[in-house]
């Protein structure tokens, strides 16, 4: 019997799903025996192959796609998914596509040999290859770790291409397959007991029972917050789609249509929900649903009777709080062990707040969890393998006697790649990251192992890991590259802080500095609000000073009162605030720098530079606020107060040197904008300064209307009879050139 037939028979007999790793012998033809086998079966196979395989005329396959398009097929069902990892190893694709495989199915991974795979220049590593590194220079520590998980997992079989092609009974190969079969653990399906005499629209009893509780609560006139949580593959999206469709049918019948806003960070993630929502559904009912991003709903007056937030754990708590205030009926659904960020923090942060918010506002709170898998049975080997390899179900370490821990008695230790591969502290580190940060994903796991110019730390209390800090080193560019960044012609990968200061603020000296950016900081949830995070930052600063690895320590995050207060308490000052909110979260990104200079050799010069950047930030912030560039957004009041305090303090200081520096910066910004670079909104302060001191403003009404009177772009376009945004920008640049010529006596 063909070995693939043996494997499938065993999986079906044990009601299992499995993993087959096919090791390419170097011929690049590992797909051929698979194609020959599946051509003679009725199995539904999805092929995600290398481009050259896709173009091969001698292979006749359906369901054949490039791996980068994997999101389009979420929600589909396949007997087999074939992924050619020799074209690149995308961890999120692996996690997502494994969830499309049905009971008795197989995930087939085509890989190089161990030795070649561990030295392969993976194209998927491009996302973590910060400038000037290339994929050829990156390590493959994650692959080494992944191979160790393969060796330790049940339901996973590795075969070479040549052994797969053999039809005889090679003793070694037969033993391998027999061991694989003998190690399979049989599973049992969960019996679905009907909950009514009518055929259920839902796939599992879990879904039907949840819907029987949810629908009445959404149909009555009482305020309610509903929380739906589930692991991957439990039917959360189909539950939402079918339930909302049922609600629309009832409201149509009673001619009381509801307006429903569905919030999602990505259209791709709504594929399953929309499929069930619009199935056998009249076209007019689609008018009831408004699919929006978080920032659209926050910034626009959208009238909704019900707001549904898909993957709620992928949003900051501050955004959920604001959305909860926009409706009396709110449904939040999230995947606990997801491939696009994590939902574990949901239980520690979001759900407790939802409960207290509901109680304070006399609003019912109902929570339900879906536990029954749809496409496979509990105890599934494939799910166990994916969860273990990608740390999707990693749990926090238990802290012994947390009440006795003293935040002053902590030590910081850098973690090596060897320690990560061995698994010594990996679970502790990643569990804290996924619980603390709403967008930690499997691709972050790859970055932890292999990204260059980074350092990972753990904080110990005695022998217990209580916190972790993830640091990225950025900057130190050649002059030509600095100029290209300032003009917007280059965006070197992986240098967020340097690029932001150069391209958006015009601070070209920032390109010569070495920044240490706190990418993530996470404290065990049981120990938060005890000063451990602050102590960790203090220890990190001491480490950087001792080893002289950077000039300045900084961080960037979505603006919220709690985070702003934490970083302010630890001596960080703001130097830039984003002009537009992040689409998925509705938050503005803020960049803050520590006032503790970590380079002793240039301490005085750097301290003065940070002071100048901080003062210019305050001036810029007040100018942008006067023009209402951002409108109303979260955190304004707290930031307003802080900026006013800083400005009051600076009134007592000698400002002569700062004013000279500031004038030079104004002129630089104007010249860059007039030359066709930078956005108009990033040069507000320079334009307002120039318009205040220039004697002749004739012919500059477009500039005065925008930068002094605060007219919005649509009004400027209409008033000046311009064709659109492009012509408006061209006209603003032209008039700025005139403004510069009139400033020449000052410049």
Tab-separated table of N, CA and C in Angstrom, residues 504-618:
chain	number	residue	atom	x	y	z
A	504	UNK	N	9.960	62.924	9.966
A	504	UNK	CA	8.759	63.639	10.393
A	504	UNK	C	9.062	64.909	11.177
A	505	UNK	N	10.188	64.913	11.875
A	505	UNK	CA	10.538	66.087	12.684
A	505	UNK	C	11.640	66.929	12.057
A	506	UNK	N	12.364	66.364	11.107
A	506	UNK	CA	13.457	67.114	10.478
A	506	UNK	C	14.716	67.175	11.314
A	507	UNK	N	14.860	66.283	12.289
A	507	UNK	CA	16.033	66.292	13.166
A	507	UNK	C	17.122	65.400	12.557
A	508	UNK	N	17.850	65.914	11.602
A	508	UNK	CA	18.869	65.106	10.921
A	508	UNK	C	19.996	64.623	11.837
A	509	UNK	N	20.367	65.351	12.906
A	509	UNK	CA	21.403	64.807	13.805
A	509	UNK	C	21.012	63.476	14.440
A	510	UNK	N	19.698	63.182	14.480
A	510	UNK	CA	19.242	61.917	15.068
A	510	UNK	C	19.795	60.725	14.295
A	511	UNK	N	20.072	60.916	13.009
A	511	UNK	CA	20.576	59.818	12.201
A	511	UNK	C	21.965	59.363	12.585
A	512	UNK	N	22.710	60.210	13.280
A	512	UNK	CA	24.076	59.860	13.685
A	512	UNK	C	24.110	59.170	15.048
A	513	UNK	N	22.958	59.137	15.722
A	513	UNK	CA	22.910	58.595	17.084
A	513	UNK	C	22.494	57.130	17.095
A	514	UNK	N	22.871	56.446	18.161
A	514	UNK	CA	22.483	55.071	18.393
A	514	UNK	C	21.383	55.063	19.447
A	515	UNK	N	20.189	54.604	19.046
A	515	UNK	CA	19.052	54.560	19.959
A	515	UNK	C	18.818	53.135	20.445
A	516	UNK	N	18.447	53.021	21.692
A	516	UNK	CA	17.959	51.753	22.240
A	516	UNK	C	16.469	51.946	22.500
A	517	UNK	N	15.646	51.262	21.701
A	517	UNK	CA	14.191	51.455	21.818
A	517	UNK	C	13.565	50.274	22.549
A	518	UNK	N	12.795	50.584	23.579
A	518	UNK	CA	12.052	49.543	24.289
A	518	UNK	C	10.880	49.135	23.405
A	519	UNK	N	11.007	47.979	22.767
A	519	UNK	CA	9.952	47.484	21.891
A	519	UNK	C	8.772	46.968	22.698
A	520	UNK	N	9.066	46.194	23.723
A	520	UNK	CA	8.024	45.676	24.621
A	520	UNK	C	8.591	45.604	26.032
A	521	UNK	N	7.732	45.850	26.986
A	521	UNK	CA	8.070	45.586	28.387
A	521	UNK	C	6.846	44.936	29.002
A	522	UNK	N	7.057	43.826	29.695
A	522	UNK	CA	5.925	43.077	30.238
A	522	UNK	C	6.253	42.589	31.642
A	523	UNK	N	5.289	42.776	32.520
A	523	UNK	CA	5.406	42.321	33.907
A	523	UNK	C	4.334	41.264	34.139
A	524	UNK	N	4.677	40.231	34.893
A	524	UNK	CA	3.701	39.188	35.215
A	524	UNK	C	2.421	39.834	35.762
A	525	UNK	N	1.246	39.465	35.230
A	525	UNK	CA	-0.017	40.107	35.657
A	525	UNK	C	-0.256	40.079	37.159
A	526	UNK	N	0.214	39.025	37.835
A	526	UNK	CA	0.003	38.944	39.285
A	526	UNK	C	0.860	39.931	40.061
A	527	UNK	N	1.828	40.557	39.378
A	527	UNK	CA	2.778	41.433	40.065
A	527	UNK	C	2.739	42.868	39.569
A	528	UNK	N	1.783	43.194	38.727
A	528	UNK	CA	1.723	44.543	38.179
A	528	UNK	C	1.295	45.550	39.242
A	529	UNK	N	1.659	46.818	38.983
A	529	UNK	CA	1.366	47.928	39.910
A	529	UNK	C	2.129	47.793	41.222
A	530	UNK	N	3.279	47.103	41.171
A	530	UNK	CA	4.127	46.972	42.351
A	530	UNK	C	5.517	47.562	42.134
A	531	UNK	N	5.685	48.332	41.070
A	531	UNK	CA	6.964	48.981	40.825
A	531	UNK	C	7.979	48.132	40.089
A	532	UNK	N	7.581	46.926	39.646
A	532	UNK	CA	8.543	46.039	38.982
A	532	UNK	C	8.921	46.579	37.603
A	533	UNK	N	7.954	47.115	36.858
A	533	UNK	CA	8.251	47.687	35.547
A	533	UNK	C	9.215	48.859	35.650
A	534	UNK	N	9.002	49.704	36.636
A	534	UNK	CA	9.884	50.857	36.831
A	534	UNK	C	11.287	50.415	37.238
A	535	UNK	N	11.362	49.408	38.106
A	535	UNK	CA	12.672	48.897	38.507
A	535	UNK	C	13.385	48.264	37.313
A	536	UNK	N	12.630	47.578	36.458
A	536	UNK	CA	13.222	46.970	35.266
A	536	UNK	C	13.842	48.031	34.360
A	537	UNK	N	13.159	49.170	34.190
A	537	UNK	CA	13.698	50.257	33.364
A	537	UNK	C	14.951	50.858	34.001
A	538	UNK	N	14.952	50.960	35.320
A	538	UNK	CA	16.134	51.481	36.013
A	538	UNK	C	17.328	50.552	35.809
A	539	UNK	N	17.090	49.248	35.937
A	539	UNK	CA	18.162	48.269	35.729
A	539	UNK	C	18.629	48.278	34.275
A	540	UNK	N	17.694	48.462	33.346
A	540	UNK	CA	18.046	48.518	31.929
A	540	UNK	C	18.919	49.734	31.640
A	541	UNK	N	18.572	50.866	32.208
A	541	UNK	CA	19.371	52.081	32.021
A	541	UNK	C	20.786	51.877	32.554
A	542	UNK	N	20.902	51.274	33.730
A	542	UNK	CA	22.229	51.003	34.298
A	542	UNK	C	23.029	50.068	33.394
A	543	UNK	N	22.362	49.084	32.814
A	543	UNK	CA	23.024	48.148	31.901
A	543	UNK	C	23.561	48.883	30.676
A	544	UNK	N	22.750	49.773	30.103
A	544	UNK	CA	23.166	50.508	28.910
A	544	UNK	C	24.318	51.464	29.219
A	545	UNK	N	24.283	52.080	30.375
A	545	UNK	CA	25.372	52.976	30.771
A	545	UNK	C	26.670	52.181	30.959
A	546	UNK	N	26.564	51.030	31.605
A	546	UNK	CA	27.752	50.207	31.867
A	546	UNK	C	28.399	49.718	30.586
A	547	UNK	N	27.578	49.287	29.644
A	547	UNK	CA	28.113	48.674	28.424
A	547	UNK	C	28.218	49.658	27.257
A	548	UNK	N	27.729	50.896	27.444
A	548	UNK	CA	27.848	51.949	26.422
A	548	UNK	C	27.417	51.457	25.034
A	549	UNK	N	26.206	50.877	24.980
A	549	UNK	CA	25.703	50.323	23.722
A	549	UNK	C	24.846	51.311	22.936
A	550	UNK	N	24.484	52.429	23.554
A	550	UNK	CA	23.586	53.375	22.881
A	550	UNK	C	23.816	54.780	23.422
A	551	UNK	N	23.260	55.742	22.705
A	551	UNK	CA	23.320	57.136	23.151
A	551	UNK	C	22.093	57.509	23.973
A	552	UNK	N	20.923	57.063	23.482
A	552	UNK	CA	19.671	57.445	24.124
A	552	UNK	C	18.739	56.239	24.219
A	553	UNK	N	17.926	56.219	25.257
A	553	UNK	CA	16.909	55.190	25.468
A	553	UNK	C	15.554	55.812	25.185
A	554	UNK	N	14.742	55.146	24.380
A	554	UNK	CA	13.430	55.702	24.055
A	554	UNK	C	12.404	54.595	23.886
A	555	UNK	N	11.157	54.988	23.628
A	555	UNK	CA	10.073	54.040	23.409
A	555	UNK	C	9.006	54.678	22.533
A	556	UNK	N	8.165	53.855	21.954
A	556	UNK	CA	7.048	54.335	21.136
A	556	UNK	C	5.841	53.456	21.428
A	557	UNK	N	4.655	54.074	21.548
A	557	UNK	CA	3.453	53.301	21.887
A	557	UNK	C	2.210	54.097	21.499
A	558	UNK	N	1.072	53.423	21.511
A	558	UNK	CA	-0.201	54.081	21.254
A	558	UNK	C	-0.611	54.899	22.461
A	559	UNK	N	-0.887	56.179	22.239
A	559	UNK	CA	-1.149	57.106	23.339
A	559	UNK	C	-2.390	56.706	24.138
A	560	UNK	N	-2.204	56.528	25.435
A	560	UNK	CA	-3.301	56.303	26.373
A	560	UNK	C	-2.863	56.875	27.712
A	561	UNK	N	-3.796	57.306	28.560
A	561	UNK	CA	-3.416	57.934	29.829
A	561	UNK	C	-2.537	57.053	30.716
A	562	UNK	N	-2.875	55.765	30.807
A	562	UNK	CA	-2.123	54.886	31.704
A	562	UNK	C	-0.676	54.726	31.247
A	563	UNK	N	-0.480	54.477	29.951
A	563	UNK	CA	0.879	54.310	29.439
A	563	UNK	C	1.658	55.618	29.504
A	564	UNK	N	0.999	56.720	29.171
A	564	UNK	CA	1.669	58.013	29.227
A	564	UNK	C	2.161	58.299	30.643
A	565	UNK	N	1.334	57.991	31.621
A	565	UNK	CA	1.703	58.243	33.009
A	565	UNK	C	2.850	57.343	33.441
A	566	UNK	N	2.842	56.065	33.006
A	566	UNK	CA	3.911	55.143	33.373
A	566	UNK	C	5.259	55.639	32.860
A	567	UNK	N	5.320	56.004	31.590
A	567	UNK	CA	6.597	56.431	31.018
A	567	UNK	C	7.016	57.793	31.564
A	568	UNK	N	6.060	58.653	31.841
A	568	UNK	CA	6.397	59.949	32.446
A	568	UNK	C	6.991	59.743	33.838
A	569	UNK	N	6.389	58.846	34.606
A	569	UNK	CA	6.896	58.572	35.955
A	569	UNK	C	8.321	58.035	35.931
A	570	UNK	N	8.710	57.446	34.805
A	570	UNK	CA	10.046	56.872	34.691
A	570	UNK	C	11.010	57.767	33.922
A	571	UNK	N	10.680	59.055	33.839
A	571	UNK	CA	11.622	60.032	33.311
A	571	UNK	C	11.674	60.141	31.800
A	572	UNK	N	10.655	59.678	31.102
A	572	UNK	CA	10.608	59.807	29.648
A	572	UNK	C	9.813	61.052	29.257
A	573	UNK	N	10.263	61.726	28.202
A	573	UNK	CA	9.606	62.953	27.747
A	573	UNK	C	9.178	62.777	26.286
A	574	UNK	N	8.052	63.383	25.889
A	574	UNK	CA	7.572	63.220	24.513
A	574	UNK	C	8.363	64.083	23.534
A	575	UNK	N	8.633	63.528	22.354
A	575	UNK	CA	9.319	64.291	21.306
A	575	UNK	C	8.570	64.256	19.982
A	576	UNK	N	7.595	63.371	19.850
A	576	UNK	CA	6.772	63.372	18.638
A	576	UNK	C	5.455	62.655	18.898
A	577	UNK	N	4.390	63.196	18.302
A	577	UNK	CA	3.063	62.588	18.342
A	577	UNK	C	2.578	62.424	16.906
A	578	UNK	N	2.142	61.224	16.550
A	578	UNK	CA	1.690	60.956	15.190
A	578	UNK	C	0.538	61.862	14.776
A	579	UNK	N	0.460	62.150	13.482
A	579	UNK	CA	-0.581	63.036	12.964
A	579	UNK	C	-1.884	62.305	12.687
A	580	UNK	N	-1.797	61.000	12.450
A	580	UNK	CA	-2.989	60.221	12.140
A	580	UNK	C	-3.070	59.021	13.073
A	581	UNK	N	-4.294	58.641	13.453
A	581	UNK	CA	-4.437	57.476	14.332
A	581	UNK	C	-4.135	56.190	13.584
A	582	UNK	N	-3.662	55.196	14.321
A	582	UNK	CA	-3.438	53.882	13.729
A	582	UNK	C	-4.799	53.291	13.365
A	583	UNK	N	-4.928	52.777	12.146
A	583	UNK	CA	-6.231	52.378	11.613
A	583	UNK	C	-6.943	51.367	12.492
A	584	UNK	N	-6.231	50.337	12.933
A	584	UNK	CA	-6.901	49.258	13.660
A	584	UNK	C	-7.246	49.626	15.089
A	585	UNK	N	-6.511	50.563	15.690
A	585	UNK	CA	-6.725	50.857	17.107
A	585	UNK	C	-7.329	52.234	17.370
A	586	UNK	N	-7.169	53.153	16.434
A	586	UNK	CA	-7.659	54.507	16.664
A	586	UNK	C	-6.764	55.321	17.569
A	587	UNK	N	-5.578	54.803	17.918
A	587	UNK	CA	-4.669	55.517	18.810
A	587	UNK	C	-3.570	56.226	18.015
A	588	UNK	N	-3.092	57.327	18.578
A	588	UNK	CA	-1.977	58.062	17.991
A	588	UNK	C	-0.674	57.564	18.606
A	589	UNK	N	0.318	57.361	17.772
A	589	UNK	CA	1.607	56.883	18.250
A	589	UNK	C	2.423	58.029	18.832
A	590	UNK	N	2.987	57.819	20.007
A	590	UNK	CA	3.810	58.840	20.645
A	590	UNK	C	5.221	58.280	20.848
A	591	UNK	N	6.218	59.113	20.587
A	591	UNK	CA	7.626	58.742	20.759
A	591	UNK	C	8.166	59.508	21.955
A	592	UNK	N	8.749	58.771	22.916
A	592	UNK	CA	9.257	59.397	24.136
A	592	UNK	C	10.702	58.964	24.382
A	593	UNK	N	11.505	59.898	24.891
A	593	UNK	CA	12.922	59.649	25.149
A	593	UNK	C	13.208	59.809	26.636
A	594	UNK	N	14.042	58.922	27.158
A	594	UNK	CA	14.425	59.001	28.564
A	594	UNK	C	15.329	60.212	28.789
A	595	UNK	N	15.109	60.902	29.895
A	595	UNK	CA	15.986	62.031	30.221
A	595	UNK	C	17.275	61.552	30.898
A	596	UNK	N	17.392	60.238	31.073
A	596	UNK	CA	18.633	59.660	31.595
A	596	UNK	C	19.524	59.281	30.414
A	597	UNK	N	20.528	60.083	30.140
A	597	UNK	CA	21.405	59.850	28.991
A	597	UNK	C	22.286	58.634	29.283
A	598	UNK	N	22.320	57.686	28.349
A	598	UNK	CA	23.057	56.444	28.611
A	598	UNK	C	24.454	56.447	27.999
A	599	UNK	N	24.816	57.516	27.283
A	599	UNK	CA	26.175	57.651	26.750
A	599	UNK	C	26.915	58.706	27.577
A	600	UNK	N	27.828	58.261	28.417
A	600	UNK	CA	28.528	59.178	29.319
A	600	UNK	C	29.446	60.141	28.578
A	601	UNK	N	29.971	59.736	27.433
A	601	UNK	CA	30.963	60.540	26.728
A	601	UNK	C	30.382	61.819	26.131
A	602	UNK	N	29.131	61.781	25.727
A	602	UNK	CA	28.503	62.967	25.114
A	602	UNK	C	27.251	63.364	25.894
A	603	UNK	N	27.306	63.193	27.208
A	603	UNK	CA	26.119	63.370	28.029
A	603	UNK	C	25.557	64.790	27.953
A	604	UNK	N	26.391	65.782	28.069
A	604	UNK	CA	25.901	67.166	28.095
A	604	UNK	C	25.294	67.567	26.761
A	605	UNK	N	25.954	67.182	25.655
A	605	UNK	CA	25.427	67.527	24.335
A	605	UNK	C	24.086	66.835	24.073
A	606	UNK	N	23.991	65.578	24.459
A	606	UNK	CA	22.755	64.835	24.236
A	606	UNK	C	21.623	65.363	25.112
A	607	UNK	N	21.947	65.732	26.334
A	607	UNK	CA	20.922	66.256	27.235
A	607	UNK	C	20.333	67.545	26.671
A	608	UNK	N	21.186	68.401	26.091
A	608	UNK	CA	20.718	69.644	25.488
A	608	UNK	C	19.859	69.351	24.261
A	609	UNK	N	20.267	68.379	23.467
A	609	UNK	CA	19.518	68.033	22.266
A	609	UNK	C	18.128	67.515	22.611
A	610	UNK	N	18.038	66.628	23.610
A	610	UNK	CA	16.745	66.105	24.041
A	610	UNK	C	15.870	67.235	24.575
A	611	UNK	N	16.481	68.157	25.291
A	611	UNK	CA	15.737	69.314	25.810
A	611	UNK	C	15.150	70.134	24.661
A	612	UNK	N	15.943	70.366	23.631
A	612	UNK	CA	15.453	71.114	22.468
A	612	UNK	C	14.312	70.368	21.778
A	613	UNK	N	14.478	69.073	21.601
A	613	UNK	CA	13.417	68.287	20.941
A	613	UNK	C	12.135	68.314	21.763
A	614	UNK	N	12.287	68.243	23.068
A	614	UNK	CA	11.121	68.252	23.943
A	614	UNK	C	10.396	69.596	23.867
A	615	UNK	N	11.155	70.674	23.879
A	615	UNK	CA	10.532	72.005	23.809
A	615	UNK	C	9.848	72.212	22.465
A	616	UNK	N	10.487	71.758	21.400
A	616	UNK	CA	9.874	71.911	20.081
A	616	UNK	C	8.616	71.052	19.962
A	617	UNK	N	8.633	69.892	20.605
A	617	UNK	CA	7.423	69.068	20.618
A	617	UNK	C	6.257	69.839	21.242
A	618	UNK	N	6.520	70.480	22.371
A	618	UNK	CA	5.453	71.223	23.057
A	618	UNK	C	4.926	72.361	22.182
